[in-house]
Structures are given as structure tokens and as C-alpha cells.
Amino acid sequence: MASPFASQLGTNYSPNDEEVPKIEALLVEPALRLKRLEDEIGELQKALDKLAAERESLVAYVEGHKSLLSPVRRLPLDIIQEIFLACIPTHRNCAMSASEAPVLLGRICSSWRSISLSTPRLWAKLHFVEPPRSYGPYASIFHTTRTTQHLEGAKSWLGRSGLCPLSISLRTPHTSHAPVSNSSLQEFLQTLIPFASRWQHIDFSMPLATFDVVSQLTETDVPLLESVAFYPFSSSETGWNRFRVLHGLRVSSIYAIGDDLTAEDFPIRWEQLTVLEMAGATWRTSMTSEIVLRILRKTPKLQSCKVMLNDGHPSSGPGILSSHPPVECKFLRTLQFSCENAAATFTQLLDRISLPEMRSFILRWEIDSHGGRCPSLAHQFKRWTQLESLDIDSESTPTPDLLEGLCSLPPTMRRLVIHDVGLPVQVPLDASDSLPGLDVCPLLETLEIYRCVNISDAALLRFIAARMGVAPRATLRRVHIKFNRYMTFDILPSLQPFIEAGLDVSISHTELLPMRFTPWLGMSDT
């Protein structure tokens, strides 16, 4: 609509006394027209509201009847149960939480709740966590209430498991001030004892004194037990020979931690053992290369072995293994050593072990006060012709020896992980114009380097581009690098085509901490 005041609209202009009546006269007809439009809109809105209400009623009617035709309603009970079982975590036990199966499945509808409660296999895996203690005037009451609730929930959970073999893990906050005598874990263990005949996998991490409840059991009490993991919170002698459950008829996997670990003290049926994993402080362990040889000799079915070694004792010397004949481990696929010094003895140990099926090797070498370093492993890598994964700590390995070892890796290598790296940028990972890096590990799929310092961003870019650019050898799938230095330039834009093609790339650098500045510094109200 045309207006003589169009140029003043939207400004701060103030009309004078003569212009005010003119503006009021201009608004009479538009105001009436606006009123008529509002009335018309109101009538139309009433009609729309009536139609919307009718539509909602019809939608509810149609959707309600369509839901009766939903295929899931007609699934047989056994199919629904299998779907429920597929929701259970496979790599761990189930948490006592309503945010995941099996508890979550019972929160959907009454029918699903009935099905979940009547499917014992859903409740055969349980992870129990002791509620943490707090401080305050009502802390004790609060902790007791939470403990009671957790215990009752665990009892109900186990009661629903029927006659299924059980997989149970226990964890507690590692606090020295928490009195063991009042620990809810002891109460829960007492609850577990009647179910011992159905234990299949147990994983207990708790104070050492709490294990006394378990030590009362014998091998006949646990006929189904297959794997045992004991992680006591103590640096004193554990006395592993008192745990007679380790001698169960079906026990084939042992996981343990402790400073006094000597696997030979374990009451194990060695001939059926397939997994042996022990952890702890290497400088306190009494495990030597000689003991490891004896263990490997009496475990013909062993598939995975992870142990600590300390050959720094006076009784352990380079020549002590000369009297031991070689040991062939026909099924051993994973081998991990955490070592303390004695490089010569360690070399002799590897020389006396035949590993025709070796797939994964992990080495953690502790540098002692004398500067002991890991020996060159090039000779061993040439022997392990089917090796696929290597995880090594290069900080404890002289750079020439490490490079020699990497260049000796078999062509079957698919995963390479290096910690505390100190590699120069030239070879073998630096793919320069002549691409020498392509000759090393041609089937490499995963490369992970942590606390990387000496490999440049440019060298990493050239290596990835060369690997991804040669079609017959483009096997690289994952590159994770954590630099322990600042970025020289950002290579991610250059890697974007490879990332879009499916390459999983994660590259991080040490970042400068930002300065915290505030103009109110020192003022009383801040």
C-alpha cells in the first residue's frame, strides 16, 4: 500500500502535530481490513482444528490396527529368544544396568519382560561392582542401602539363570581405607558359593583377604569351571596353591596378577591348559626363563602365553639354559613377555622355543639401572614365518637393532604397534621417492605408533600415500599415530581421498596449553 510517509517508515522519525491526524486517517481503512482478515482466519482455523482432530482419530485407529499386523508379533517364541540372546555383549559380562540387555529388554513391554525373565541364558553372565564408599553424616546408611539393593538385584539375576553355566566377574573400588570385613563382595561371594557347581568363567578383582571364601572350594565343587582370573589387591604372598579350584577338571585358562607369581606353584592340570596370562611387577617376580621353559614343556595344548620374566637373579645366567633341550609349542599363537634385563638369557630362551604357529608377539622390556636393553630380534622374526602382529616397546631397543628387526619381519605381517618410538625418518617407514618402505610388510593393514618423536609429518604422509597409491599392495586399513611433539604441518587434508576410500586415520600431536587470561584477575568477586 502506498503511503506519503513511506520514506520515514522503519526510522526514528517523529511526526509533528500536523502529521499525526493524517497518519491516523490513513490507518482507518487498513485497520478495518485487518479485522476482517483476522475474523476470516479464525473461522478457517476452527475448520482446520476440526479436520486435524478427525485426522488424529483416524490415525490412531489405523495405526492401532496396523500394529496388530506387525511381523514381530507373530514371531515364534524361540526366534524372539534368539534375537534377545544376540543383544547380549559377547566380549564381556552383562552390567547390572537398565541401559543394556538383558534388563533393557524387559523395559519395552510386558510381553517382552515375560519372555526375558523366562529365558535363563540371558541371565547367565553377570558383572557385579561393589558400590563405592563416600564420606559424610549419612554415608554409612547410604552405602548400606545401595549395597543391599545391589545384592538383592544380583540374587534375583542369578535366580533367573536356571541351570545354565555361569560367567561372573566382580570388581571393587581399590581403596585401602575400606574395611574388608564389611565389603559387600564378601556377602556376594557367600551368595555365589551355592552356584559354584555352575561356574564356567570367573573373574575376581578384589582385596586378597576376600579370596578366603573362594579358597574353601575344591575341584569337585566346580565341575564346569573353564577359565579363572584372580586379581588380588595385595603385594604380599598370595599363596596360589591354596586355590584348589584351579585344579578343576575342565580349567584350561588361567589369568593372574601378583608380585610373587611363580606359575609352577599353581595347582593346575598343565596338560589341558590353553591360556596362561600373568601380570605384575617384573622386578619382583620370581619367574625366570628356565621356569618358562619348564612350563612350556608340560603344556602341549597352550595357545596363548603372557608372562613376566626376571633373569636378573644371581641364579639366572646366560649359561643356565644350555642344559635344557628345545621345546616345540605346536599350538602357541600368542606370546607376550614383560622382561627385566638379562638380554643374553632372553635370546637363549627364544632360541630354545619352536613356534610353528606363531601369530602375535608382544614385548615389554623394562630398562634397569644398568641400562639393560632388549637384544635384536631379527633372527627370531625370520623363524616366525607366519607372524601377523607385532607390538614392541622401541625405547628399550637400540635403534639399529629395531630397524634390523623390522626389516626382517615376514611378509605375513598385518599389524605393527610401536611404543616409545625413536626411529629415524629414513628407513624402513619413510617412503621417499624411491619407495623403500614398500618392501617391508607388504600386507600391512594396521600401523600404530605411540609417543612418536623422530618421524616427520612429511615422512608419514609419503608412507601412507605410497602404500595407498600402489593398487596391488593397497592393504593399509588403519593408521593411528600419537606424536610426542608439535605439528609441523597438517597432513589430514592430503589424506582426505584415502579417508573417503575407507582408511581409518587418527593423528594427534602434543598441543600447547592455552594461556588463561581474565581482565578480572585479582578482584574480590572473582
Short mmCIF file of C-alpha atoms in Angstrom, two decimals:
data_model
loop_
_atom_site.label_atom_id
_atom_site.label_comp_id
_atom_site.label_asym_id
_atom_site.label_seq_id
_atom_site.Cartn_x
_atom_site.Cartn_y
_atom_site.Cartn_z
CA MET A 1 0.00 0.00 0.00
CA ALA A 2 1.30 3.47 -0.98
CA SER A 3 1.93 5.91 1.83
CA PRO A 4 3.17 9.51 1.89
CA PHE A 5 5.20 8.53 4.92
CA ALA A 6 6.98 5.58 3.22
CA SER A 7 10.41 7.22 3.48
CA GLN A 8 10.03 7.62 7.24
CA LEU A 9 8.91 4.05 7.97
CA GLY A 10 11.49 1.99 9.87
CA THR A 11 13.37 5.09 11.02
CA ASN A 12 13.47 7.15 14.21
CA TYR A 13 11.42 9.96 12.58
CA SER A 14 8.94 11.73 14.94
CA PRO A 15 5.82 13.24 13.23
CA ASN A 16 4.77 16.82 14.06
CA ASP A 17 1.34 17.93 15.26
CA GLU A 18 0.00 18.39 11.70
CA GLU A 19 1.13 14.94 10.54
CA VAL A 20 -0.42 12.96 13.42
CA PRO A 21 -4.08 13.36 12.23
CA LYS A 22 -3.01 12.45 8.68
CA ILE A 23 -1.39 9.21 9.89
CA GLU A 24 -4.46 8.31 11.98
CA ALA A 25 -6.71 8.88 8.95
CA LEU A 26 -4.50 6.63 6.83
CA LEU A 27 -4.93 3.75 9.31
CA VAL A 28 -8.77 3.67 9.43
CA GLU A 29 -9.34 1.57 6.30
CA PRO A 30 -6.31 -0.79 6.84
CA ALA A 31 -7.38 -1.43 10.43
CA LEU A 32 -10.89 -2.45 9.30
CA ARG A 33 -9.43 -4.70 6.61
CA LEU A 34 -7.09 -6.29 9.17
CA LYS A 35 -10.04 -7.00 11.48
CA ARG A 36 -11.96 -8.72 8.67
CA LEU A 37 -8.90 -10.86 7.79
CA GLU A 38 -8.43 -11.91 11.42
CA ASP A 39 -12.07 -12.97 11.65
CA GLU A 40 -11.77 -14.96 8.41
CA ILE A 41 -8.57 -16.64 9.61
CA GLY A 42 -10.29 -17.55 12.86
CA GLU A 43 -13.12 -19.27 11.01
CA LEU A 44 -10.66 -21.17 8.82
CA GLN A 45 -8.61 -22.16 11.88
CA LYS A 46 -11.69 -23.66 13.52
CA ALA A 47 -12.28 -25.73 10.39
CA LEU A 48 -8.61 -26.82 10.35
CA ASP A 49 -8.75 -27.78 14.03
CA LYS A 50 -11.85 -29.89 13.40
CA LEU A 51 -10.17 -31.63 10.46
CA ALA A 52 -6.95 -32.17 12.46
CA ALA A 53 -8.90 -33.74 15.34
CA GLU A 54 -10.70 -36.06 12.92
CA ARG A 55 -7.36 -36.92 11.30
CA GLU A 56 -5.74 -37.77 14.65
CA SER A 57 -8.64 -40.04 15.49
CA LEU A 58 -8.34 -41.86 12.18
CA VAL A 59 -4.53 -42.12 12.50
CA ALA A 60 -4.90 -43.72 15.93
CA TYR A 61 -7.49 -46.14 14.56
CA VAL A 62 -5.39 -47.12 11.54
CA GLU A 63 -2.06 -47.34 13.38
CA GLY A 64 -3.63 -49.35 16.17
CA HIS A 65 -4.88 -51.95 13.73
CA LYS A 66 -1.65 -51.91 11.70
CA SER A 67 0.32 -52.71 14.83
CA LEU A 68 -1.71 -55.90 15.13
CA LEU A 69 -0.26 -56.91 11.75
CA SER A 70 3.38 -56.22 12.82
CA PRO A 71 5.58 -59.22 11.88
CA VAL A 72 7.36 -59.15 15.26
CA ARG A 73 4.07 -60.01 16.98
CA ARG A 74 3.90 -63.25 15.01
CA LEU A 75 7.49 -64.35 15.58
CA PRO A 76 7.77 -67.72 17.31
CA LEU A 77 8.97 -67.60 20.89
CA ASP A 78 12.25 -69.35 20.12
CA ILE A 79 13.09 -66.77 17.43
CA ILE A 80 12.46 -63.86 19.83
CA GLN A 81 14.66 -65.56 22.41
CA GLU A 82 17.48 -65.90 19.88
CA ILE A 83 17.15 -62.22 19.00
CA PHE A 84 17.34 -61.36 22.70
CA LEU A 85 20.43 -63.51 23.12
CA ALA A 86 22.07 -61.72 20.18
CA CYS A 87 21.71 -58.46 22.18
CA ILE A 88 23.95 -59.78 24.97
CA PRO A 89 27.57 -58.49 24.94
CA THR A 90 29.96 -61.12 23.63
CA HIS A 91 33.28 -59.62 24.81
CA ARG A 92 32.32 -59.18 28.48
CA ASN A 93 29.68 -59.99 31.06
CA CYS A 94 26.42 -58.07 31.36
CA ALA A 95 26.29 -54.97 33.55
CA MET A 96 23.53 -54.56 36.11
CA SER A 97 22.09 -51.61 34.20
CA ALA A 98 18.75 -50.76 32.63
CA SER A 99 20.56 -49.24 29.65
CA GLU A 100 21.60 -52.59 28.13
CA ALA A 101 20.40 -56.15 27.71
CA PRO A 102 19.05 -58.16 29.38
CA VAL A 103 17.46 -55.63 31.77
CA LEU A 104 16.63 -53.22 28.94
CA LEU A 105 14.68 -55.91 27.07
CA GLY A 106 12.26 -56.19 29.97
CA ARG A 107 11.53 -52.46 29.87
CA ILE A 108 9.88 -52.48 26.40
CA CYS A 109 6.55 -54.15 27.14
CA SER A 110 5.02 -56.72 29.48
CA SER A 111 5.25 -59.44 26.84
CA TRP A 112 8.97 -58.90 26.28
CA ARG A 113 9.54 -58.72 30.01
CA SER A 114 7.86 -62.09 30.44
CA ILE A 115 10.00 -63.58 27.66
CA SER A 116 13.25 -62.15 29.02
CA LEU A 117 12.56 -63.35 32.57
CA SER A 118 11.79 -66.85 31.29
CA THR A 119 14.98 -67.15 29.20
CA PRO A 120 17.71 -68.41 31.57
CA ARG A 121 20.58 -67.95 29.10
CA LEU A 122 20.00 -64.17 29.18
CA TRP A 123 20.96 -64.14 32.86
CA ALA A 124 23.96 -66.49 32.74
CA LYS A 125 26.51 -63.61 32.54
CA LEU A 126 26.85 -61.09 35.36
CA HIS A 127 29.27 -58.26 36.21
CA PHE A 128 28.96 -57.17 39.85
CA VAL A 129 30.51 -53.93 41.09
CA GLU A 130 30.73 -53.09 44.78
CA PRO A 131 29.16 -49.66 45.46
CA PRO A 132 31.89 -47.13 46.38
CA ARG A 133 32.08 -45.70 49.84
CA SER A 134 31.61 -41.99 50.50
CA TYR A 135 32.03 -39.59 53.41
CA GLY A 136 29.51 -37.56 55.37
CA PRO A 137 26.99 -37.92 58.20
CA TYR A 138 24.75 -40.32 56.24
CA ALA A 139 27.45 -42.04 54.16
CA SER A 140 27.21 -45.33 56.04
CA ILE A 141 23.42 -45.51 55.71
CA PHE A 142 23.59 -44.58 52.04
CA HIS A 143 26.28 -47.22 51.34
CA THR A 144 24.37 -49.92 53.21
CA THR A 145 21.19 -49.15 51.28
CA ARG A 146 22.95 -49.26 47.91
CA THR A 147 24.79 -52.44 48.85
CA THR A 148 21.56 -54.14 49.87
CA GLN A 149 19.91 -53.13 46.60
CA HIS A 150 22.85 -54.44 44.56
CA LEU A 151 22.91 -57.73 46.45
CA GLU A 152 19.18 -58.27 46.06
CA GLY A 153 19.44 -57.45 42.36
CA ALA A 154 22.31 -59.92 41.92
CA LYS A 155 20.40 -62.66 43.74
CA SER A 156 17.37 -62.12 41.50
CA TRP A 157 19.63 -62.13 38.45
CA LEU A 158 21.23 -65.44 39.39
CA GLY A 159 17.85 -66.90 40.26
CA ARG A 160 16.71 -66.33 36.67
CA SER A 161 19.68 -68.21 35.19
CA GLY A 162 18.08 -71.61 35.67
CA LEU A 163 20.66 -74.37 35.24
CA CYS A 164 22.89 -72.52 32.74
CA PRO A 165 26.68 -72.37 33.19
CA LEU A 166 27.61 -69.02 34.75
CA SER A 167 30.13 -66.35 33.76
CA ILE A 168 30.71 -63.96 36.65
CA SER A 169 33.06 -61.01 37.18
CA LEU A 170 33.50 -58.94 40.34
CA ARG A 171 35.09 -55.52 40.79
CA THR A 172 35.57 -53.25 43.77
CA PRO A 173 37.00 -49.72 44.16
CA HIS A 174 40.65 -50.15 45.16
CA THR A 175 40.62 -48.14 48.39
CA SER A 176 42.88 -49.10 51.25
CA HIS A 177 40.62 -47.48 53.87
CA ALA A 178 37.62 -49.66 53.00
CA PRO A 179 37.32 -52.37 55.69
CA VAL A 180 37.34 -55.78 54.05
CA SER A 181 35.16 -57.29 56.77
CA ASN A 182 32.28 -55.04 55.70
CA SER A 183 32.80 -55.49 51.99
CA SER A 184 29.67 -56.31 50.04
CA LEU A 185 31.86 -58.52 47.87
CA GLN A 186 32.20 -60.96 50.74
CA GLU A 187 28.45 -61.10 51.04
CA PHE A 188 28.10 -61.56 47.32
CA LEU A 189 30.73 -64.31 47.29
CA GLN A 190 28.79 -66.10 50.01
CA THR A 191 25.76 -65.79 47.75
CA LEU A 192 27.76 -67.23 44.86
CA ILE A 193 29.02 -70.32 46.68
CA PRO A 194 25.76 -72.30 46.22
CA PHE A 195 26.12 -71.70 42.46
CA ALA A 196 29.74 -72.95 42.31
CA SER A 197 28.70 -76.12 40.53
CA ARG A 198 27.61 -73.95 37.58
CA TRP A 199 30.63 -71.61 37.44
CA GLN A 200 32.14 -71.67 33.96
CA HIS A 201 34.12 -68.41 33.82
CA ILE A 202 35.05 -66.37 36.90
CA ASP A 203 36.95 -63.07 37.04
CA PHE A 204 37.53 -61.70 40.55
CA SER A 205 39.34 -58.42 41.27
CA MET A 206 39.21 -57.60 44.99
CA PRO A 207 41.22 -57.44 48.25
CA LEU A 208 43.32 -60.50 48.94
CA ALA A 209 41.55 -61.33 52.22
CA THR A 210 38.24 -61.61 50.36
CA PHE A 211 39.60 -64.56 48.39
CA ASP A 212 39.45 -66.71 51.52
CA VAL A 213 35.84 -67.51 50.65
CA VAL A 214 36.94 -68.95 47.30
CA SER A 215 39.85 -70.88 48.80
CA GLN A 216 37.36 -73.03 50.72
CA LEU A 217 36.16 -74.61 47.48
CA THR A 218 37.72 -77.74 45.96
CA GLU A 219 37.95 -79.00 42.41
CA THR A 220 34.88 -81.19 42.89
CA ASP A 221 32.81 -78.10 43.73
CA VAL A 222 33.42 -76.55 40.29
CA PRO A 223 32.91 -79.30 37.69
CA LEU A 224 32.09 -76.83 34.85
CA LEU A 225 34.83 -74.28 35.54
CA GLU A 226 36.92 -73.50 32.44
CA SER A 227 38.61 -70.11 32.98
CA VAL A 228 39.80 -68.39 36.16
CA ALA A 229 41.01 -64.80 36.56
CA PHE A 230 42.23 -63.73 40.01
CA TYR A 231 43.47 -60.17 40.57
CA PRO A 232 44.08 -59.61 44.29
CA PHE A 233 44.85 -56.14 45.69
CA SER A 234 47.99 -57.08 47.61
CA SER A 235 51.75 -57.13 47.26
CA SER A 236 52.20 -59.85 49.86
CA GLU A 237 52.37 -63.56 49.16
CA THR A 238 49.14 -64.75 47.66
CA GLY A 239 49.60 -68.45 48.26
CA TRP A 240 48.18 -69.64 44.96
CA ASN A 241 48.44 -73.32 45.91
CA ARG A 242 45.53 -72.88 48.34
CA PHE A 243 43.11 -72.18 45.47
CA ARG A 244 42.14 -75.75 44.70
CA VAL A 245 39.54 -74.62 42.16
CA LEU A 246 42.47 -74.10 39.78
CA HIS A 247 42.77 -77.87 39.62
CA GLY A 248 39.26 -78.26 38.21
CA LEU A 249 38.68 -81.00 35.68
CA ARG A 250 37.97 -78.53 32.87
CA VAL A 251 40.10 -75.50 33.80
CA SER A 252 42.07 -74.53 30.69
CA SER A 253 42.58 -70.75 31.07
CA ILE A 254 44.39 -69.01 33.93
CA TYR A 255 44.75 -65.24 34.39
CA ALA A 256 46.51 -63.92 37.49
CA ILE A 257 48.31 -60.90 38.86
CA GLY A 258 50.68 -60.57 41.80
CA ASP A 259 54.24 -59.77 42.83
CA ASP A 260 55.03 -63.30 43.99
CA LEU A 261 53.82 -65.10 40.88
CA THR A 262 55.52 -68.37 40.05
CA ALA A 263 53.29 -70.34 37.73
CA GLU A 264 54.76 -73.64 38.89
CA ASP A 265 53.08 -73.05 42.27
CA PHE A 266 49.65 -73.11 40.65
CA PRO A 267 47.69 -76.34 41.23
CA ILE A 268 46.87 -76.62 37.52
CA ARG A 269 46.26 -79.54 35.21
CA TRP A 270 49.06 -78.42 32.89
CA GLU A 271 48.33 -80.92 30.13
CA GLN A 272 44.94 -79.27 29.36
CA LEU A 273 45.99 -75.62 29.71
CA THR A 274 45.40 -73.45 26.62
CA VAL A 275 45.76 -69.92 28.06
CA LEU A 276 48.24 -68.72 30.70
CA GLU A 277 48.43 -64.99 31.41
CA MET A 278 50.23 -63.48 34.40
CA ALA A 279 50.94 -59.85 35.24
CA GLY A 280 52.66 -57.89 37.98
CA ALA A 281 55.90 -56.11 38.81
CA THR A 282 58.70 -57.62 36.73
CA TRP A 283 61.36 -56.62 39.24
CA ARG A 284 59.63 -58.65 41.96
CA THR A 285 58.57 -61.74 40.07
CA SER A 286 60.41 -64.99 40.55
CA MET A 287 59.58 -66.18 37.03
CA THR A 288 62.75 -66.88 35.08
CA SER A 289 63.47 -68.11 31.58
CA GLU A 290 64.25 -71.54 32.99
CA ILE A 291 60.82 -71.76 34.65
CA VAL A 292 59.13 -70.64 31.42
CA LEU A 293 60.85 -73.44 29.53
CA ARG A 294 59.67 -75.99 32.08
CA ILE A 295 56.11 -74.66 31.85
CA LEU A 296 56.07 -74.75 28.04
CA ARG A 297 57.35 -78.31 28.12
CA LYS A 298 54.39 -79.53 30.18
CA THR A 299 51.66 -77.51 28.38
CA PRO A 300 51.39 -79.16 24.96
CA LYS A 301 48.00 -77.51 24.21
CA LEU A 302 48.99 -73.94 25.11
CA GLN A 303 47.69 -71.36 22.62
CA SER A 304 48.33 -68.06 24.43
CA CYS A 305 51.10 -67.29 26.93
CA LYS A 306 51.70 -63.91 28.59
CA VAL A 307 54.21 -63.91 31.43
CA MET A 308 56.75 -61.77 33.28
CA LEU A 309 60.44 -62.54 33.26
CA ASN A 310 63.22 -61.54 35.63
CA ASP A 311 66.56 -63.17 34.90
CA GLY A 312 68.48 -60.67 36.99
CA HIS A 313 68.85 -63.04 39.93
CA PRO A 314 72.31 -64.49 40.63
CA SER A 315 70.99 -67.97 39.97
CA SER A 316 69.90 -66.94 36.47
CA GLY A 317 72.70 -66.59 33.98
CA PRO A 318 73.24 -66.93 30.23
CA GLY A 319 74.55 -70.45 30.59
CA ILE A 320 71.81 -71.82 32.80
CA LEU A 321 69.56 -72.68 29.79
CA SER A 322 72.23 -74.66 27.95
CA SER A 323 71.16 -77.87 29.66
CA HIS A 324 67.53 -77.50 28.54
CA PRO A 325 66.56 -79.17 25.27
CA PRO A 326 64.44 -77.17 22.76
CA VAL A 327 60.68 -77.05 23.30
CA GLU A 328 58.19 -77.22 20.44
CA CYS A 329 54.90 -75.39 21.06
CA LYS A 330 52.73 -76.71 18.26
CA PHE A 331 49.64 -74.63 19.05
CA LEU A 332 51.06 -71.46 20.60
CA ARG A 333 49.82 -68.46 18.58
CA THR A 334 50.18 -65.53 21.02
CA LEU A 335 53.30 -64.87 23.10
CA GLN A 336 53.91 -61.88 25.36
CA PHE A 337 56.90 -61.20 27.60
CA SER A 338 57.40 -58.42 30.14
CA CYS A 339 61.13 -58.57 30.84
CA GLU A 340 63.70 -57.21 33.27
CA ASN A 341 67.30 -57.15 31.92
CA ALA A 342 69.30 -60.34 31.12
CA ALA A 343 69.33 -59.90 27.33
CA ALA A 344 71.63 -62.86 26.72
CA THR A 345 69.38 -65.22 28.66
CA PHE A 346 66.31 -63.92 26.85
CA THR A 347 67.95 -64.62 23.49
CA GLN A 348 68.73 -68.18 24.60
CA LEU A 349 65.13 -68.60 25.74
CA LEU A 350 63.73 -67.67 22.32
CA ASP A 351 66.29 -69.86 20.59
CA ARG A 352 65.02 -72.88 22.56
CA ILE A 353 61.35 -72.37 21.71
CA SER A 354 59.99 -73.62 18.39
CA LEU A 355 56.81 -71.75 17.41
CA PRO A 356 55.50 -73.04 14.07
CA GLU A 357 52.05 -71.43 14.56
CA MET A 358 53.21 -68.08 15.99
CA ARG A 359 50.85 -65.25 15.01
CA SER A 360 51.23 -62.48 17.61
CA PHE A 361 54.29 -61.35 19.60
CA ILE A 362 54.23 -58.66 22.31
CA LEU A 363 57.34 -57.47 24.14
CA ARG A 364 57.63 -55.05 27.08
CA TRP A 365 61.23 -54.55 28.20
CA GLU A 366 61.99 -52.78 31.49
CA ILE A 367 65.24 -50.79 31.38
CA ASP A 368 67.01 -51.27 34.71
CA SER A 369 69.53 -49.03 36.45
CA HIS A 370 72.34 -50.68 34.45
CA GLY A 371 70.74 -49.70 31.14
CA GLY A 372 69.90 -53.24 30.04
CA ARG A 373 68.28 -53.27 26.59
CA CYS A 374 66.39 -55.76 24.50
CA PRO A 375 68.55 -57.75 22.06
CA SER A 376 68.00 -57.80 18.32
CA LEU A 377 65.03 -59.96 17.34
CA ALA A 378 65.79 -60.13 13.62
CA HIS A 379 66.79 -63.81 13.85
CA GLN A 380 63.53 -64.71 15.64
CA PHE A 381 61.34 -62.82 13.16
CA LYS A 382 62.87 -64.80 10.33
CA ARG A 383 61.97 -68.03 12.15
CA TRP A 384 58.36 -67.00 12.78
CA THR A 385 57.25 -67.28 9.19
CA GLN A 386 53.54 -66.84 9.93
CA LEU A 387 53.79 -63.84 12.26
CA GLU A 388 50.91 -61.40 11.72
CA SER A 389 51.06 -58.98 14.65
CA LEU A 390 53.98 -57.31 16.46
CA ASP A 391 53.65 -55.00 19.49
CA ILE A 392 57.02 -53.79 20.75
CA ASP A 393 58.49 -51.12 23.02
CA SER A 394 61.24 -49.49 20.98
CA GLU A 395 62.51 -47.22 23.78
CA SER A 396 64.32 -50.19 25.29
CA THR A 397 65.73 -51.32 21.93
CA PRO A 398 68.76 -49.75 20.23
CA THR A 399 67.61 -48.11 17.01
CA PRO A 400 69.85 -50.21 14.69
CA ASP A 401 68.58 -53.44 16.28
CA LEU A 402 64.96 -52.30 15.98
CA LEU A 403 65.36 -51.36 12.34
CA GLU A 404 67.08 -54.65 11.60
CA GLY A 405 64.20 -56.48 13.27
CA LEU A 406 61.51 -54.56 11.36
CA CYS A 407 63.25 -55.24 8.05
CA SER A 408 63.33 -58.96 8.96
CA LEU A 409 59.61 -59.28 9.58
CA PRO A 410 57.92 -61.95 7.42
CA PRO A 411 55.61 -60.87 4.56
CA THR A 412 52.63 -62.20 6.52
CA MET A 413 52.72 -59.17 8.89
CA ARG A 414 49.40 -57.34 9.11
CA ARG A 415 49.60 -55.33 12.35
CA LEU A 416 52.55 -53.32 13.71
CA VAL A 417 52.39 -51.43 17.03
CA ILE A 418 55.40 -49.49 18.34
CA HIS A 419 55.57 -47.67 21.69
CA ASP A 420 58.10 -45.00 22.75
CA VAL A 421 59.39 -44.91 19.23
CA GLY A 422 62.83 -43.49 18.45
CA LEU A 423 63.02 -44.31 14.75
CA PRO A 424 64.88 -42.11 12.27
CA VAL A 425 62.79 -40.94 9.36
CA GLN A 426 64.74 -42.64 6.56
CA VAL A 427 64.01 -46.37 6.77
CA PRO A 428 62.03 -48.52 6.85
CA LEU A 429 58.88 -46.43 7.36
CA ASP A 430 59.88 -43.34 5.41
CA ALA A 431 58.54 -43.84 1.90
CA SER A 432 60.77 -41.47 -0.04
CA ASP A 433 60.90 -41.02 -3.80
CA SER A 434 62.36 -44.50 -4.28
CA LEU A 435 59.69 -46.00 -2.00
CA PRO A 436 61.94 -48.33 0.06
CA GLY A 437 59.21 -48.67 2.68
CA LEU A 438 57.03 -50.75 0.35
CA ASP A 439 59.39 -53.69 0.63
CA VAL A 440 58.69 -54.05 4.36
CA CYS A 441 55.47 -55.82 5.42
CA PRO A 442 53.70 -55.68 2.03
CA LEU A 443 50.40 -56.91 3.58
CA LEU A 444 50.41 -54.42 6.46
CA GLU A 445 46.86 -53.38 7.42
CA THR A 446 47.36 -51.62 10.76
CA LEU A 447 50.12 -49.26 11.87
CA GLU A 448 50.07 -47.76 15.37
CA ILE A 449 52.89 -45.65 16.83
CA TYR A 450 52.66 -44.05 20.27
CA ARG A 451 54.76 -41.17 21.66
CA CYS A 452 56.34 -40.76 18.25
CA VAL A 453 59.11 -38.12 18.05
CA ASN A 454 61.52 -38.57 15.15
CA ILE A 455 59.20 -39.49 12.30
CA SER A 456 58.25 -36.30 10.44
CA ASP A 457 54.77 -35.42 9.27
CA ALA A 458 56.09 -35.37 5.70
CA ALA A 459 57.55 -38.87 6.05
CA LEU A 460 54.26 -40.21 7.40
CA LEU A 461 52.35 -38.63 4.53
CA ARG A 462 54.71 -40.11 1.94
CA PHE A 463 54.48 -43.54 3.54
CA ILE A 464 50.66 -43.58 3.58
CA ALA A 465 50.39 -42.15 0.06
CA ALA A 466 52.82 -44.75 -1.27
CA ARG A 467 51.00 -47.61 0.44
CA MET A 468 47.59 -46.49 -0.75
CA GLY A 469 48.76 -45.49 -4.21
CA VAL A 470 50.02 -48.88 -5.35
CA ALA A 471 46.86 -50.83 -6.16
CA PRO A 472 48.17 -54.41 -5.81
CA ARG A 473 49.61 -53.56 -2.37
CA ALA A 474 46.94 -51.18 -1.06
CA THR A 475 46.22 -53.26 2.05
CA LEU A 476 46.54 -50.43 4.60
CA ARG A 477 43.31 -50.06 6.59
CA ARG A 478 44.21 -48.28 9.84
CA VAL A 479 46.86 -45.70 10.81
CA HIS A 480 46.92 -44.36 14.38
CA ILE A 481 49.86 -42.11 15.31
CA LYS A 482 50.33 -40.16 18.56
CA PHE A 483 53.18 -37.70 18.19
CA ASN A 484 55.02 -36.56 21.27
CA ARG A 485 55.89 -33.26 19.58
CA TYR A 486 54.20 -30.29 17.95
CA MET A 487 52.72 -30.45 14.45
CA THR A 488 54.92 -29.16 11.63
CA PHE A 489 52.08 -29.14 9.12
CA ASP A 490 48.63 -30.68 8.86
CA ILE A 491 48.64 -33.75 6.59
CA LEU A 492 44.96 -34.68 7.07
CA PRO A 493 43.73 -32.63 4.07
CA SER A 494 46.16 -34.54 1.86
CA LEU A 495 44.89 -37.83 3.31
CA GLN A 496 41.22 -36.99 2.74
CA PRO A 497 40.90 -39.00 -0.50
CA PHE A 498 42.23 -42.08 1.32
CA ILE A 499 39.92 -41.47 4.29
CA GLU A 500 36.94 -41.24 1.93
CA ALA A 501 38.08 -44.54 0.41
CA GLY A 502 37.83 -46.20 3.85
CA LEU A 503 41.23 -45.65 5.51
CA ASP A 504 40.89 -45.23 9.30
CA VAL A 505 43.27 -42.40 10.22
CA SER A 506 43.91 -40.90 13.66
CA ILE A 507 46.83 -38.49 14.07
CA SER A 508 47.38 -36.41 17.20
CA HIS A 509 50.18 -34.12 18.35
CA THR A 510 51.25 -32.57 21.62
CA GLU A 511 49.31 -29.34 21.96
CA LEU A 512 50.34 -26.06 23.55
CA LEU A 513 48.23 -25.34 26.60
CA PRO A 514 46.34 -22.06 26.11
CA MET A 515 47.12 -19.19 28.49
CA ARG A 516 44.20 -18.43 30.79
CA PHE A 517 43.62 -14.65 30.73
CA THR A 518 40.91 -12.71 32.55
CA PRO A 519 40.68 -8.92 32.99
CA TRP A 520 39.09 -9.55 36.40
CA LEU A 521 42.19 -11.29 37.83
CA GLY A 522 42.72 -10.35 41.48
CA MET A 523 39.31 -8.83 42.06
CA SER A 524 37.47 -9.84 45.20
CA ASP A 525 34.32 -11.06 43.42
CA THR A 526 36.25 -13.50 41.22
#
